[in-house]
């Protein structure tokens, strides 16, 4: 499914229809850190971005508070030479709900993850032209669904 979100394109969602808490994260700068708590599934995700003045800002935590925290550091230097180029993961029934069970992030430098359990139906979104402009979907105790907002070049 593709929807327009501002000047971006909203792609997917992956996951289930549960989760009573909708969320959207569109940073006002470059994402420099992603913190994922995961066990048998992705329990939560949180983003950190740097604004134009190089000041860090944290998003809310989207999801529950179980799982072990894994922090994905995207090493944006002053040259901004590391860019997110692909997101992938898996979806399956966990605890009676269809949820995101794993997430991985690929940059032009390295792969981060998978975080969570890689059992289930896989999904992948490589981006050759454009950029990841934000993320959204639903959560409750787990990250129930996940979608991406892309901006074309």
CSV table of C-alpha atoms in Angstrom, one decimal:
chain,number,residue,atom,x,y,z
A,1,UNK,CA,0.0,0.0,0.0
A,2,UNK,CA,1.3,3.5,-0.9
A,3,UNK,CA,-0.2,6.7,0.5
A,4,UNK,CA,1.1,10.3,0.2
A,5,UNK,CA,2.3,11.9,3.5
A,6,UNK,CA,3.2,15.6,2.9
A,7,UNK,CA,5.8,15.5,0.1
A,8,UNK,CA,6.7,11.9,0.9
A,9,UNK,CA,5.3,8.5,0.0
A,10,UNK,CA,3.9,6.3,2.8
A,11,UNK,CA,4.9,2.7,2.0
A,12,UNK,CA,3.4,-0.5,3.5
A,13,UNK,CA,2.4,-1.2,6.5
A,14,UNK,CA,4.0,-4.5,7.6
A,15,UNK,CA,2.6,-6.3,10.6
A,16,UNK,CA,-0.8,-6.8,12.1
A,17,UNK,CA,-3.9,-4.7,12.6
A,18,UNK,CA,-3.6,-4.5,16.4
A,19,UNK,CA,-2.1,-1.8,18.5
A,20,UNK,CA,-4.3,1.0,19.7
A,21,UNK,CA,-1.6,3.7,19.7
A,22,UNK,CA,-0.9,5.1,16.2
A,23,UNK,CA,2.4,7.0,15.8
A,24,UNK,CA,4.3,8.9,13.2
A,25,UNK,CA,7.9,10.1,13.5
A,26,UNK,CA,9.2,12.6,11.0
A,27,UNK,CA,12.6,14.0,12.2
A,28,UNK,CA,13.6,17.6,11.7
A,29,UNK,CA,17.1,16.5,10.8
A,30,UNK,CA,19.1,13.4,10.3
A,31,UNK,CA,18.5,10.2,12.2
A,32,UNK,CA,21.7,9.3,14.1
A,33,UNK,CA,20.5,6.6,16.5
A,34,UNK,CA,17.8,3.9,16.6
A,35,UNK,CA,17.1,2.1,19.9
A,36,UNK,CA,15.2,-1.2,19.6
A,37,UNK,CA,14.0,-3.3,22.5
A,38,UNK,CA,13.4,-6.9,21.4
A,39,UNK,CA,13.0,-10.4,22.7
A,40,UNK,CA,10.7,-12.8,20.9
A,41,UNK,CA,9.5,-9.8,18.8
A,42,UNK,CA,10.2,-6.1,18.6
A,43,UNK,CA,8.8,-4.7,21.8
A,44,UNK,CA,9.6,-1.0,21.0
A,45,UNK,CA,11.6,1.4,18.9
A,46,UNK,CA,12.9,4.9,19.6
A,47,UNK,CA,14.8,7.4,17.3
A,48,UNK,CA,17.4,10.1,17.9
A,49,UNK,CA,18.1,12.8,15.4
A,50,UNK,CA,20.4,15.8,15.1
A,51,UNK,CA,19.0,19.1,14.0
A,52,UNK,CA,20.8,21.7,11.9
A,53,UNK,CA,22.6,23.0,15.0
A,54,UNK,CA,23.9,19.4,15.7
A,55,UNK,CA,21.6,19.2,18.8
A,56,UNK,CA,20.3,15.7,19.5
A,57,UNK,CA,16.5,15.1,20.0
A,58,UNK,CA,14.8,11.9,21.2
A,59,UNK,CA,11.5,10.6,19.8
A,60,UNK,CA,8.9,9.0,22.1
A,61,UNK,CA,9.3,5.3,22.6
A,62,UNK,CA,6.9,3.5,20.4
A,63,UNK,CA,5.9,0.1,21.9
A,64,UNK,CA,6.0,-1.7,25.2
A,65,UNK,CA,8.7,-1.9,27.9
A,66,UNK,CA,9.7,-5.5,27.7
A,67,UNK,CA,12.7,-7.0,25.8
A,68,UNK,CA,16.4,-6.3,25.8
A,69,UNK,CA,17.5,-2.9,24.5
A,70,UNK,CA,19.7,-2.9,21.4
A,71,UNK,CA,20.9,0.5,20.2
A,72,UNK,CA,21.7,0.9,16.5
A,73,UNK,CA,24.1,3.7,16.0
A,74,UNK,CA,24.1,5.3,12.6
A,75,UNK,CA,27.4,7.0,12.5
A,76,UNK,CA,26.6,10.4,10.9
A,77,UNK,CA,29.8,12.4,10.9
A,78,UNK,CA,30.2,16.0,9.8
A,79,UNK,CA,30.5,14.7,6.3
A,80,UNK,CA,27.2,12.8,6.7
A,81,UNK,CA,28.7,9.8,4.9
A,82,UNK,CA,26.5,7.0,6.3
A,83,UNK,CA,23.0,6.8,4.9
A,84,UNK,CA,20.2,4.3,5.6
A,85,UNK,CA,19.5,2.4,2.3
A,86,UNK,CA,17.4,-0.5,3.3
A,87,UNK,CA,15.0,-1.7,6.1
A,88,UNK,CA,14.0,-5.3,6.4
A,89,UNK,CA,12.3,-7.5,9.0
A,90,UNK,CA,9.9,-10.3,9.8
A,91,UNK,CA,6.2,-10.5,10.9
A,92,UNK,CA,4.4,-13.4,12.6
A,93,UNK,CA,1.9,-14.2,15.3
A,94,UNK,CA,3.4,-13.6,18.8
A,95,UNK,CA,1.4,-13.8,22.0
A,96,UNK,CA,-1.8,-14.1,20.0
A,97,UNK,CA,-1.1,-10.9,17.9
A,98,UNK,CA,0.5,-10.4,14.5
A,99,UNK,CA,3.5,-8.2,15.2
A,100,UNK,CA,6.9,-7.1,13.9
A,101,UNK,CA,9.2,-9.9,15.1
A,102,UNK,CA,12.5,-8.5,13.8
A,103,UNK,CA,14.0,-5.4,12.2
A,104,UNK,CA,17.3,-4.8,10.4
A,105,UNK,CA,18.8,-1.6,9.0
A,106,UNK,CA,21.3,-1.5,6.2
A,107,UNK,CA,23.4,1.6,5.5
A,108,UNK,CA,26.1,2.3,2.9
A,109,UNK,CA,28.6,1.3,5.6
A,110,UNK,CA,27.2,-1.8,7.3
A,111,UNK,CA,24.2,-3.9,8.4
A,112,UNK,CA,22.7,-3.4,11.9
A,113,UNK,CA,20.6,-6.4,13.1
A,114,UNK,CA,18.5,-8.4,13.0
A,115,UNK,CA,17.0,-7.4,16.3
A,116,UNK,CA,14.3,-9.7,17.6
A,117,UNK,CA,13.4,-13.2,16.3
A,118,UNK,CA,13.8,-13.7,12.5
A,119,UNK,CA,11.0,-16.3,12.3
A,120,UNK,CA,8.0,-15.4,10.2
A,121,UNK,CA,7.2,-13.7,6.9
A,122,UNK,CA,10.0,-11.4,5.7
A,123,UNK,CA,9.8,-8.0,4.2
A,124,UNK,CA,12.4,-5.7,2.7
A,125,UNK,CA,12.5,-2.1,1.4
A,126,UNK,CA,15.7,-1.1,-0.4
A,127,UNK,CA,15.8,2.5,-1.5
A,128,UNK,CA,18.1,3.3,-4.5
A,129,UNK,CA,16.9,6.8,-5.2
A,130,UNK,CA,15.4,8.8,-2.4
A,131,UNK,CA,15.6,8.8,1.4
A,132,UNK,CA,13.9,7.5,4.4
A,133,UNK,CA,11.9,10.5,5.7
A,134,UNK,CA,10.1,9.0,8.6
A,135,UNK,CA,8.3,6.0,10.1
A,136,UNK,CA,4.9,5.3,11.5
A,137,UNK,CA,2.1,2.8,12.3
A,138,UNK,CA,0.7,1.2,15.5
A,139,UNK,CA,1.9,-0.2,18.9
A,140,UNK,CA,0.6,-1.4,22.2
A,141,UNK,CA,2.7,-3.9,24.2
A,142,UNK,CA,4.7,-4.7,21.0
A,143,UNK,CA,5.4,-2.9,17.7
A,144,UNK,CA,2.3,-4.2,16.0
A,145,UNK,CA,2.9,-2.7,12.6
A,146,UNK,CA,5.6,-0.6,10.9
A,147,UNK,CA,5.6,1.6,7.8
A,148,UNK,CA,8.1,3.9,6.1
A,149,UNK,CA,7.8,7.4,4.7
A,150,UNK,CA,10.0,7.9,1.7
A,151,UNK,CA,11.1,11.1,0.0
A,152,UNK,CA,12.2,11.1,-3.7
A,153,UNK,CA,15.3,12.9,-4.8
